[in-house]
């Protein structure tokens, strides 16, 4: 059986992606860092609709934890593999660079960029070996495309994910594995709830923040058979904010 793994699947965009993939009939592994209650809730929502879900807590920024969790899963599922991967876990630690503590730089890069590397590297061999291949979607950001004052760490992490996406897509295309990035603008989640929303909405041509479900619909499309010839792309979803 082909499973999906969504990192940071307990809340926000990751949660919406878990629900979307489950609605497409894909068994979903919900990764999270610490919010077990939220993750259990996502699992229950999927099961209430007749879907299949499992929890897999680990910190994506800890290489040994990633390897241990994924190895344990594979040992318990000898006939299954993770064919769909969404590298979604991410954090913000905003601040001007001249005052940025090293810890804020490291934690943002370690979560989004290194986490994507650790998880993807571990899952690639199975994806490349199987006839059905694999699908990888990396959750980047508008901030990684155009930069944003106060987000040098976050922009660097997201721009790094975009570079990784383009290079990896070329490495694995012949093995029927597609690798794409999604670059959302402002989306309503816990990550953006402390931002001055009324002010920021005015910058968006559509005059609103996006919904997690709108991003999940795009990820669902990229995971579908219909998107089989799309790889190495960065697809923006931002209400026209350039
Ligand atoms: P969110 O609501 O803050 O949720 C973050 C999720 O990531 C949670 O499930 C959290 O798990 C998990 N997480 C954080 N650090 C982790 C770690 N080290 N290991 C494993 N899981 C970890 O964020 P969001 O808005 O949904 O954002 C999701 C992704 O989209 C992020 O990569 C973000 O950069 C990107 N993005 C968001 C926006 C936006 O406007 N919201 C725009 C562009 C890009 P716990 O529940 O256990 O804490």
PDB file of C-alpha atoms and ligand atoms in Angstrom:
ATOM      1  CA  UNK A   1       0.000   0.000   0.000  1.00  0.00           C
ATOM      2  CA  UNK A   2       1.186   3.535  -0.769  1.00  0.00           C
ATOM      3  CA  UNK A   3       1.138   5.936   2.182  1.00  0.00           C
ATOM      4  CA  UNK A   4       1.479   9.693   2.463  1.00  0.00           C
ATOM      5  CA  UNK A   5       3.649  11.365   5.101  1.00  0.00           C
ATOM      6  CA  UNK A   6       2.843  14.962   5.961  1.00  0.00           C
ATOM      7  CA  UNK A   7       5.364  16.653   8.256  1.00  0.00           C
ATOM      8  CA  UNK A   8       3.740  19.146  10.583  1.00  0.00           C
ATOM      9  CA  UNK A   9       0.388  17.525   9.891  1.00  0.00           C
ATOM     10  CA  UNK A  10      -1.181  18.408  13.227  1.00  0.00           C
ATOM     11  CA  UNK A  11      -2.147  22.003  12.481  1.00  0.00           C
ATOM     12  CA  UNK A  12      -2.610  24.635   9.778  1.00  0.00           C
ATOM     13  CA  UNK A  13      -1.622  23.802   6.228  1.00  0.00           C
ATOM     14  CA  UNK A  14      -0.362  20.336   7.163  1.00  0.00           C
ATOM     15  CA  UNK A  15      -3.668  19.419   8.775  1.00  0.00           C
ATOM     16  CA  UNK A  16      -5.619  20.559   5.693  1.00  0.00           C
ATOM     17  CA  UNK A  17      -3.246  18.562   3.472  1.00  0.00           C
ATOM     18  CA  UNK A  18      -3.735  15.419   5.610  1.00  0.00           C
ATOM     19  CA  UNK A  19      -7.510  15.754   5.285  1.00  0.00           C
ATOM     20  CA  UNK A  20      -7.265  16.355   1.532  1.00  0.00           C
ATOM     21  CA  UNK A  21      -4.996  13.365   0.859  1.00  0.00           C
ATOM     22  CA  UNK A  22      -7.180  11.129   3.029  1.00  0.00           C
ATOM     23  CA  UNK A  23     -10.221  12.260   1.026  1.00  0.00           C
ATOM     24  CA  UNK A  24      -8.359  11.070  -2.098  1.00  0.00           C
ATOM     25  CA  UNK A  25      -8.199   7.583  -0.536  1.00  0.00           C
ATOM     26  CA  UNK A  26      -4.536   7.769   0.490  1.00  0.00           C
ATOM     27  CA  UNK A  27      -3.576   6.418   3.952  1.00  0.00           C
ATOM     28  CA  UNK A  28      -1.926   9.294   5.801  1.00  0.00           C
ATOM     29  CA  UNK A  29       0.891   9.404   8.349  1.00  0.00           C
ATOM     30  CA  UNK A  30       0.522  12.534  10.446  1.00  0.00           C
ATOM     31  CA  UNK A  31       3.843  13.839  11.729  1.00  0.00           C
ATOM     32  CA  UNK A  32       4.008  16.484  14.446  1.00  0.00           C
ATOM     33  CA  UNK A  33       6.520  17.748  16.969  1.00  0.00           C
ATOM     34  CA  UNK A  34       4.719  18.132  20.297  1.00  0.00           C
ATOM     35  CA  UNK A  35       1.009  18.851  19.881  1.00  0.00           C
ATOM     36  CA  UNK A  36      -0.352  15.316  20.318  1.00  0.00           C
ATOM     37  CA  UNK A  37      -3.897  16.527  21.009  1.00  0.00           C
ATOM     38  CA  UNK A  38      -4.099  18.374  17.695  1.00  0.00           C
ATOM     39  CA  UNK A  39      -2.610  15.412  15.821  1.00  0.00           C
ATOM     40  CA  UNK A  40      -5.087  12.982  17.437  1.00  0.00           C
ATOM     41  CA  UNK A  41      -7.879  15.283  16.332  1.00  0.00           C
ATOM     42  CA  UNK A  42      -6.713  15.160  12.696  1.00  0.00           C
ATOM     43  CA  UNK A  43      -6.513  11.358  12.896  1.00  0.00           C
ATOM     44  CA  UNK A  44     -10.037  11.179  14.330  1.00  0.00           C
ATOM     45  CA  UNK A  45     -11.381  13.486  11.599  1.00  0.00           C
ATOM     46  CA  UNK A  46      -9.870  11.245   8.903  1.00  0.00           C
ATOM     47  CA  UNK A  47     -11.199   8.067  10.505  1.00  0.00           C
ATOM     48  CA  UNK A  48     -14.670   9.589  10.920  1.00  0.00           C
ATOM     49  CA  UNK A  49     -14.778   9.931   7.123  1.00  0.00           C
ATOM     50  CA  UNK A  50     -13.689   6.310   6.646  1.00  0.00           C
ATOM     51  CA  UNK A  51     -10.035   7.127   5.926  1.00  0.00           C
ATOM     52  CA  UNK A  52      -6.853   5.593   7.316  1.00  0.00           C
ATOM     53  CA  UNK A  53      -4.388   7.571   9.442  1.00  0.00           C
ATOM     54  CA  UNK A  54      -1.422   6.969  11.734  1.00  0.00           C
ATOM     55  CA  UNK A  55       0.522   9.289  14.015  1.00  0.00           C
ATOM     56  CA  UNK A  56       4.293   9.633  13.792  1.00  0.00           C
ATOM     57  CA  UNK A  57       5.736  12.215  16.171  1.00  0.00           C
ATOM     58  CA  UNK A  58       9.307  13.343  15.583  1.00  0.00           C
ATOM     59  CA  UNK A  59      11.279  16.536  15.309  1.00  0.00           C
ATOM     60  CA  UNK A  60      12.175  16.966  11.623  1.00  0.00           C
ATOM     61  CA  UNK A  61      15.276  18.944  12.583  1.00  0.00           C
ATOM     62  CA  UNK A  62      16.804  15.984  14.441  1.00  0.00           C
ATOM     63  CA  UNK A  63      18.445  13.655  11.972  1.00  0.00           C
ATOM     64  CA  UNK A  64      18.641  10.645  14.305  1.00  0.00           C
ATOM     65  CA  UNK A  65      14.973  10.990  15.328  1.00  0.00           C
ATOM     66  CA  UNK A  66      13.869  11.172  11.684  1.00  0.00           C
ATOM     67  CA  UNK A  67      15.847   8.064  10.783  1.00  0.00           C
ATOM     68  CA  UNK A  68      14.632   6.119  13.832  1.00  0.00           C
ATOM     69  CA  UNK A  69      10.952   6.921  13.283  1.00  0.00           C
ATOM     70  CA  UNK A  70      10.995   6.144   9.576  1.00  0.00           C
ATOM     71  CA  UNK A  71      12.980   2.962  10.021  1.00  0.00           C
ATOM     72  CA  UNK A  72      10.593   1.725  12.724  1.00  0.00           C
ATOM     73  CA  UNK A  73       7.625   2.442  10.447  1.00  0.00           C
ATOM     74  CA  UNK A  74       9.170   0.601   7.519  1.00  0.00           C
ATOM     75  CA  UNK A  75       9.924  -2.415   9.722  1.00  0.00           C
ATOM     76  CA  UNK A  76       6.295  -2.499  10.819  1.00  0.00           C
ATOM     77  CA  UNK A  77       5.117  -2.109   7.212  1.00  0.00           C
ATOM     78  CA  UNK A  78       7.336  -4.420   5.152  1.00  0.00           C
ATOM     79  CA  UNK A  79       4.934  -4.464   2.191  1.00  0.00           C
ATOM     80  CA  UNK A  80       4.091  -0.768   2.175  1.00  0.00           C
ATOM     81  CA  UNK A  81       6.023   2.340   1.301  1.00  0.00           C
ATOM     82  CA  UNK A  82       5.679   6.081   1.613  1.00  0.00           C
ATOM     83  CA  UNK A  83       5.022   7.245  -1.927  1.00  0.00           C
ATOM     84  CA  UNK A  84       3.685  10.717  -1.134  1.00  0.00           C
ATOM     85  CA  UNK A  85       5.727  13.134   0.946  1.00  0.00           C
ATOM     86  CA  UNK A  86       4.784  16.667   1.952  1.00  0.00           C
ATOM     87  CA  UNK A  87       7.639  18.530   3.634  1.00  0.00           C
ATOM     88  CA  UNK A  88       5.466  21.037   5.446  1.00  0.00           C
ATOM     89  CA  UNK A  89       6.850  21.410   8.988  1.00  0.00           C
ATOM     90  CA  UNK A  90       8.120  24.934   9.476  1.00  0.00           C
ATOM     91  CA  UNK A  91       8.496  27.739  11.992  1.00  0.00           C
ATOM     92  CA  UNK A  92       8.981  31.519  11.960  1.00  0.00           C
ATOM     93  CA  UNK A  93      11.435  33.401  14.178  1.00  0.00           C
ATOM     94  CA  UNK A  94      11.251  36.863  12.618  1.00  0.00           C
ATOM     95  CA  UNK A  95      13.656  39.687  13.374  1.00  0.00           C
ATOM     96  CA  UNK A  96      16.036  42.067  11.648  1.00  0.00           C
ATOM     97  CA  UNK A  97      19.306  40.363  10.796  1.00  0.00           C
ATOM     98  CA  UNK A  98      21.523  42.785  12.713  1.00  0.00           C
ATOM     99  CA  UNK A  99      19.807  41.691  15.929  1.00  0.00           C
ATOM    100  CA  UNK A 100      19.087  38.053  15.092  1.00  0.00           C
ATOM    101  CA  UNK A 101      20.263  35.488  17.647  1.00  0.00           C
ATOM    102  CA  UNK A 102      22.090  32.535  16.103  1.00  0.00           C
ATOM    103  CA  UNK A 103      19.479  30.274  17.706  1.00  0.00           C
ATOM    104  CA  UNK A 104      16.723  31.919  15.611  1.00  0.00           C
ATOM    105  CA  UNK A 105      18.749  31.509  12.435  1.00  0.00           C
ATOM    106  CA  UNK A 106      19.569  27.884  13.180  1.00  0.00           C
ATOM    107  CA  UNK A 107      16.127  26.747  14.327  1.00  0.00           C
ATOM    108  CA  UNK A 108      14.369  28.079  11.210  1.00  0.00           C
ATOM    109  CA  UNK A 109      16.958  26.628   8.811  1.00  0.00           C
ATOM    110  CA  UNK A 110      17.132  23.354  10.734  1.00  0.00           C
ATOM    111  CA  UNK A 111      13.368  22.864  10.637  1.00  0.00           C
ATOM    112  CA  UNK A 112      12.437  23.794   7.067  1.00  0.00           C
ATOM    113  CA  UNK A 113      15.592  23.110   5.107  1.00  0.00           C
ATOM    114  CA  UNK A 114      17.495  20.457   7.049  1.00  0.00           C
ATOM    115  CA  UNK A 115      14.231  18.743   8.006  1.00  0.00           C
ATOM    116  CA  UNK A 116      13.286  18.481   4.333  1.00  0.00           C
ATOM    117  CA  UNK A 117      16.692  16.973   3.589  1.00  0.00           C
ATOM    118  CA  UNK A 118      16.589  14.418   6.433  1.00  0.00           C
ATOM    119  CA  UNK A 119      13.079  13.170   5.695  1.00  0.00           C
ATOM    120  CA  UNK A 120      13.352  13.172   1.918  1.00  0.00           C
ATOM    121  CA  UNK A 121      16.730  11.424   1.831  1.00  0.00           C
ATOM    122  CA  UNK A 122      15.372   8.635   4.007  1.00  0.00           C
ATOM    123  CA  UNK A 123      12.329   8.029   1.775  1.00  0.00           C
ATOM    124  CA  UNK A 124      13.877   8.415  -1.678  1.00  0.00           C
ATOM    125  CA  UNK A 125      15.379   4.918  -2.108  1.00  0.00           C
ATOM    126  CA  UNK A 126      11.975   3.198  -1.804  1.00  0.00           C
ATOM    127  CA  UNK A 127      10.303   5.764  -4.071  1.00  0.00           C
ATOM    128  CA  UNK A 128      13.001   5.302  -6.705  1.00  0.00           C
ATOM    129  CA  UNK A 129      12.873   1.510  -6.574  1.00  0.00           C
ATOM    130  CA  UNK A 130       9.135   1.106  -6.950  1.00  0.00           C
ATOM    131  CA  UNK A 131       7.352   1.073 -10.283  1.00  0.00           C
ATOM    132  CA  UNK A 132       4.786   3.555  -9.001  1.00  0.00           C
ATOM    133  CA  UNK A 133       7.481   6.051  -8.044  1.00  0.00           C
ATOM    134  CA  UNK A 134       6.712   8.905  -5.739  1.00  0.00           C
ATOM    135  CA  UNK A 135       5.488  12.425  -5.273  1.00  0.00           C
ATOM    136  CA  UNK A 136       7.193  15.066  -3.160  1.00  0.00           C
ATOM    137  CA  UNK A 137       5.780  18.495  -2.416  1.00  0.00           C
ATOM    138  CA  UNK A 138       7.849  21.006  -0.453  1.00  0.00           C
ATOM    139  CA  UNK A 139       6.035  23.801   1.370  1.00  0.00           C
ATOM    140  CA  UNK A 140       8.072  26.882   0.457  1.00  0.00           C
ATOM    141  CA  UNK A 141       6.788  30.454   0.671  1.00  0.00           C
ATOM    142  CA  UNK A 142       6.414  33.711  -1.209  1.00  0.00           C
ATOM    143  CA  UNK A 143       9.065  34.908   1.236  1.00  0.00           C
ATOM    144  CA  UNK A 144      11.533  32.469  -0.340  1.00  0.00           C
ATOM    145  CA  UNK A 145      10.818  33.833  -3.800  1.00  0.00           C
ATOM    146  CA  UNK A 146      10.879  37.575  -3.237  1.00  0.00           C
ATOM    147  CA  UNK A 147      12.349  38.024   0.259  1.00  0.00           C
ATOM    148  CA  UNK A 148      10.754  39.863   3.146  1.00  0.00           C
ATOM    149  CA  UNK A 149      12.300  42.319   5.613  1.00  0.00           C
ATOM    150  CA  UNK A 150      12.544  40.696   9.027  1.00  0.00           C
ATOM    151  CA  UNK A 151      12.665  37.187   7.573  1.00  0.00           C
ATOM    152  CA  UNK A 152      16.236  36.596   6.390  1.00  0.00           C
ATOM    153  CA  UNK A 153      16.296  33.239   8.180  1.00  0.00           C
ATOM    154  CA  UNK A 154      12.865  32.162   6.895  1.00  0.00           C
ATOM    155  CA  UNK A 155      13.493  33.453   3.343  1.00  0.00           C
ATOM    156  CA  UNK A 156      16.852  31.684   3.230  1.00  0.00           C
ATOM    157  CA  UNK A 157      15.267  28.427   4.405  1.00  0.00           C
ATOM    158  CA  UNK A 158      12.443  28.650   1.868  1.00  0.00           C
ATOM    159  CA  UNK A 159      14.722  29.722  -1.008  1.00  0.00           C
ATOM    160  CA  UNK A 160      16.903  26.745  -0.065  1.00  0.00           C
ATOM    161  CA  UNK A 161      13.900  24.443  -0.317  1.00  0.00           C
ATOM    162  CA  UNK A 162      13.177  25.839  -3.777  1.00  0.00           C
ATOM    163  CA  UNK A 163      16.745  25.123  -4.936  1.00  0.00           C
ATOM    164  CA  UNK A 164      16.553  21.640  -3.436  1.00  0.00           C
ATOM    165  CA  UNK A 165      13.257  21.054  -5.263  1.00  0.00           C
ATOM    166  CA  UNK A 166      14.663  22.014  -8.659  1.00  0.00           C
ATOM    167  CA  UNK A 167      17.844  19.941  -8.315  1.00  0.00           C
ATOM    168  CA  UNK A 168      16.188  16.872  -6.821  1.00  0.00           C
ATOM    169  CA  UNK A 169      13.497  16.924  -9.523  1.00  0.00           C
ATOM    170  CA  UNK A 170      16.232  16.475 -12.108  1.00  0.00           C
ATOM    171  CA  UNK A 171      17.935  13.702 -10.127  1.00  0.00           C
ATOM    172  CA  UNK A 172      14.853  11.518  -9.795  1.00  0.00           C
ATOM    173  CA  UNK A 173      12.662  12.317 -12.814  1.00  0.00           C
ATOM    174  CA  UNK A 174      13.712   9.174 -14.662  1.00  0.00           C
ATOM    175  CA  UNK A 175      12.568   7.110 -11.645  1.00  0.00           C
ATOM    176  CA  UNK A 176       9.024   8.410 -11.867  1.00  0.00           C
ATOM    177  CA  UNK A 177       9.375  10.633  -8.808  1.00  0.00           C
ATOM    178  CA  UNK A 178       8.124  14.198  -9.131  1.00  0.00           C
ATOM    179  CA  UNK A 179       9.329  16.996  -6.864  1.00  0.00           C
ATOM    180  CA  UNK A 180       7.551  20.324  -6.708  1.00  0.00           C
ATOM    181  CA  UNK A 181       7.293  23.265  -4.344  1.00  0.00           C
ATOM    182  CA  UNK A 182       4.268  25.287  -3.325  1.00  0.00           C
ATOM    183  CA  UNK A 183       4.805  28.927  -2.401  1.00  0.00           C
ATOM    184  CA  UNK A 184       1.901  30.309  -0.368  1.00  0.00           C
ATOM    185  CA  UNK A 185       1.452  33.976   0.438  1.00  0.00           C
ATOM    186  CA  UNK A 186      -0.494  34.862   3.600  1.00  0.00           C
ATOM    187  CA  UNK A 187      -2.659  31.933   4.735  1.00  0.00           C
ATOM    188  CA  UNK A 188      -4.890  31.874   7.853  1.00  0.00           C
ATOM    189  CA  UNK A 189      -3.169  29.547  10.347  1.00  0.00           C
ATOM    190  CA  UNK A 190      -1.574  29.697  13.801  1.00  0.00           C
ATOM    191  CA  UNK A 191       1.617  30.885  12.103  1.00  0.00           C
ATOM    192  CA  UNK A 192      -0.003  34.100  10.871  1.00  0.00           C
ATOM    193  CA  UNK A 193      -2.490  34.794  13.691  1.00  0.00           C
ATOM    194  CA  UNK A 194      -0.180  37.300  15.433  1.00  0.00           C
ATOM    195  CA  UNK A 195       0.374  39.350  12.238  1.00  0.00           C
ATOM    196  CA  UNK A 196      -1.482  42.653  11.622  1.00  0.00           C
ATOM    197  CA  UNK A 197      -3.991  40.985   9.313  1.00  0.00           C
ATOM    198  CA  UNK A 198      -6.109  44.034   8.445  1.00  0.00           C
ATOM    199  CA  UNK A 199      -3.021  45.918   7.299  1.00  0.00           C
ATOM    200  CA  UNK A 200      -1.540  42.996   5.381  1.00  0.00           C
ATOM    201  CA  UNK A 201      -4.810  42.160   3.625  1.00  0.00           C
ATOM    202  CA  UNK A 202      -4.631  45.549   1.926  1.00  0.00           C
ATOM    203  CA  UNK A 203      -1.386  44.460   0.221  1.00  0.00           C
ATOM    204  CA  UNK A 204      -3.068  41.414  -1.291  1.00  0.00           C
ATOM    205  CA  UNK A 205      -4.891  42.090  -4.593  1.00  0.00           C
ATOM    206  CA  UNK A 206      -7.675  39.725  -3.440  1.00  0.00           C
ATOM    207  CA  UNK A 207      -7.848  41.637  -0.118  1.00  0.00           C
ATOM    208  CA  UNK A 208      -7.902  38.519   1.999  1.00  0.00           C
ATOM    209  CA  UNK A 209      -5.655  35.818   3.445  1.00  0.00           C
ATOM    210  CA  UNK A 210      -5.842  32.410   1.802  1.00  0.00           C
ATOM    211  CA  UNK A 211      -7.413  29.388   3.454  1.00  0.00           C
ATOM    212  CA  UNK A 212      -5.466  26.258   4.362  1.00  0.00           C
ATOM    213  CA  UNK A 213      -7.958  24.246   2.294  1.00  0.00           C
ATOM    214  CA  UNK A 214      -7.037  26.258  -0.817  1.00  0.00           C
ATOM    215  CA  UNK A 215      -3.371  25.304  -0.396  1.00  0.00           C
ATOM    216  CA  UNK A 216      -4.342  21.692   0.329  1.00  0.00           C
ATOM    217  CA  UNK A 217      -6.308  21.543  -2.935  1.00  0.00           C
ATOM    218  CA  UNK A 218      -3.153  22.516  -4.834  1.00  0.00           C
ATOM    219  CA  UNK A 219      -1.065  19.925  -2.989  1.00  0.00           C
ATOM    220  CA  UNK A 220      -3.752  17.321  -3.693  1.00  0.00           C
ATOM    221  CA  UNK A 221      -3.566  18.130  -7.403  1.00  0.00           C
ATOM    222  CA  UNK A 222       0.233  17.804  -7.418  1.00  0.00           C
ATOM    223  CA  UNK A 223      -0.157  14.375  -5.787  1.00  0.00           C
ATOM    224  CA  UNK A 224      -2.772  13.231  -8.304  1.00  0.00           C
ATOM    225  CA  UNK A 225      -2.163  11.218 -11.480  1.00  0.00           C
ATOM    226  CA  UNK A 226      -3.232  14.280 -13.463  1.00  0.00           C
ATOM    227  CA  UNK A 227      -0.060  16.090 -12.360  1.00  0.00           C
ATOM    228  CA  UNK A 228       2.309  13.298 -13.406  1.00  0.00           C
ATOM    229  CA  UNK A 229       4.243  15.428 -15.921  1.00  0.00           C
ATOM    230  CA  UNK A 230       4.808  18.409 -13.598  1.00  0.00           C
ATOM    231  CA  UNK A 231       8.165  18.410 -11.834  1.00  0.00           C
ATOM    232  CA  UNK A 232      10.751  20.910 -10.627  1.00  0.00           C
ATOM    233  CA  UNK A 233       8.105  23.641 -10.430  1.00  0.00           C
ATOM    234  CA  UNK A 234       7.345  26.246  -7.797  1.00  0.00           C
ATOM    235  CA  UNK A 235       3.629  27.006  -7.797  1.00  0.00           C
ATOM    236  CA  UNK A 236       2.543  30.221  -6.119  1.00  0.00           C
ATOM    237  CA  UNK A 237      -0.754  30.536  -4.268  1.00  0.00           C
ATOM    238  CA  UNK A 238      -1.038  34.045  -2.927  1.00  0.00           C
ATOM    239  CA  UNK A 239      -4.171  35.906  -4.042  1.00  0.00           C
ATOM    240  CA  UNK A 240      -2.120  37.895  -6.553  1.00  0.00           C
ATOM    241  CA  UNK A 241       0.472  39.214  -4.078  1.00  0.00           C
ATOM    242  CA  UNK A 242       3.726  39.510  -6.017  1.00  0.00           C
TER     243      UNK A 242
HETATM  244  P1  LIG B   1       1.531  26.264  11.897  1.00  0.00           P
HETATM  245  O1  LIG B   1       0.076  26.478  11.906  1.00  0.00           O
HETATM  246  O2  LIG B   1       2.405  27.005  12.841  1.00  0.00           O
HETATM  247  O3  LIG B   1       1.815  24.678  12.043  1.00  0.00           O
HETATM  248  C1  LIG B   1       3.135  24.234  12.055  1.00  0.00           C
HETATM  249  C2  LIG B   1       3.155  22.718  12.007  1.00  0.00           C
HETATM  250  O4  LIG B   1       4.525  22.289  11.911  1.00  0.00           O
HETATM  251  C3  LIG B   1       2.595  22.064  13.249  1.00  0.00           C
HETATM  252  O5  LIG B   1       1.956  20.873  12.856  1.00  0.00           O
HETATM  253  C4  LIG B   1       3.847  21.755  14.078  1.00  0.00           C
HETATM  254  O6  LIG B   1       3.698  20.641  14.957  1.00  0.00           O
HETATM  255  C5  LIG B   1       4.814  21.389  12.975  1.00  0.00           C
HETATM  256  N1  LIG B   1       6.227  21.543  13.347  1.00  0.00           N
HETATM  257  C6  LIG B   1       6.892  22.664  13.699  1.00  0.00           C
HETATM  258  N2  LIG B   1       8.183  22.383  13.951  1.00  0.00           N
HETATM  259  C7  LIG B   1       8.325  21.044  13.762  1.00  0.00           C
HETATM  260  C8  LIG B   1       9.403  20.146  13.881  1.00  0.00           C
HETATM  261  N3  LIG B   1      10.645  20.554  14.219  1.00  0.00           N
HETATM  262  N4  LIG B   1       9.190  18.831  13.615  1.00  0.00           N
HETATM  263  C9  LIG B   1       7.966  18.385  13.253  1.00  0.00           C
HETATM  264  N5  LIG B   1       6.901  19.195  13.125  1.00  0.00           N
HETATM  265  C10 LIG B   1       7.083  20.504  13.376  1.00  0.00           C
HETATM  266  O7  LIG B   1       2.149  26.595  10.449  1.00  0.00           O
HETATM  267  P2  LIG B   1       1.428  26.704   9.011  1.00  0.00           P
HETATM  268  O8  LIG B   1       1.030  28.099   8.788  1.00  0.00           O
HETATM  269  O9  LIG B   1       0.464  25.605   8.841  1.00  0.00           O
HETATM  270  O10 LIG B   1       2.694  26.463   8.075  1.00  0.00           O
HETATM  271  C11 LIG B   1       2.960  25.208   7.498  1.00  0.00           C
HETATM  272  C12 LIG B   1       4.078  25.401   6.476  1.00  0.00           C
HETATM  273  O11 LIG B   1       3.656  26.323   5.483  1.00  0.00           O
HETATM  274  C13 LIG B   1       5.359  25.968   7.075  1.00  0.00           C
HETATM  275  O12 LIG B   1       6.479  25.376   6.453  1.00  0.00           O
HETATM  276  C14 LIG B   1       5.282  27.422   6.718  1.00  0.00           C
HETATM  277  O13 LIG B   1       6.558  28.001   6.645  1.00  0.00           O
HETATM  278  C15 LIG B   1       4.607  27.361   5.370  1.00  0.00           C
HETATM  279  N6  LIG B   1       3.942  28.596   4.984  1.00  0.00           N
HETATM  280  C16 LIG B   1       2.912  29.103   5.723  1.00  0.00           C
HETATM  281  C17 LIG B   1       2.310  30.280   5.330  1.00  0.00           C
HETATM  282  C18 LIG B   1       1.171  30.899   6.088  1.00  0.00           C
HETATM  283  O14 LIG B   1       0.803  32.031   5.746  1.00  0.00           O
HETATM  284  N7  LIG B   1       0.601  30.250   7.064  1.00  0.00           N
HETATM  285  C19 LIG B   1       2.760  30.934   4.180  1.00  0.00           C
HETATM  286  C20 LIG B   1       3.791  30.381   3.457  1.00  0.00           C
HETATM  287  C21 LIG B   1       4.370  29.206   3.853  1.00  0.00           C
HETATM  288  P3  LIG B   1       3.083  20.818  16.457  1.00  0.00           P
HETATM  289  O15 LIG B   1       1.588  20.954  16.286  1.00  0.00           O
HETATM  290  O16 LIG B   1       3.466  19.561  17.173  1.00  0.00           O
HETATM  291  O17 LIG B   1       3.685  22.051  17.042  1.00  0.00           O
END
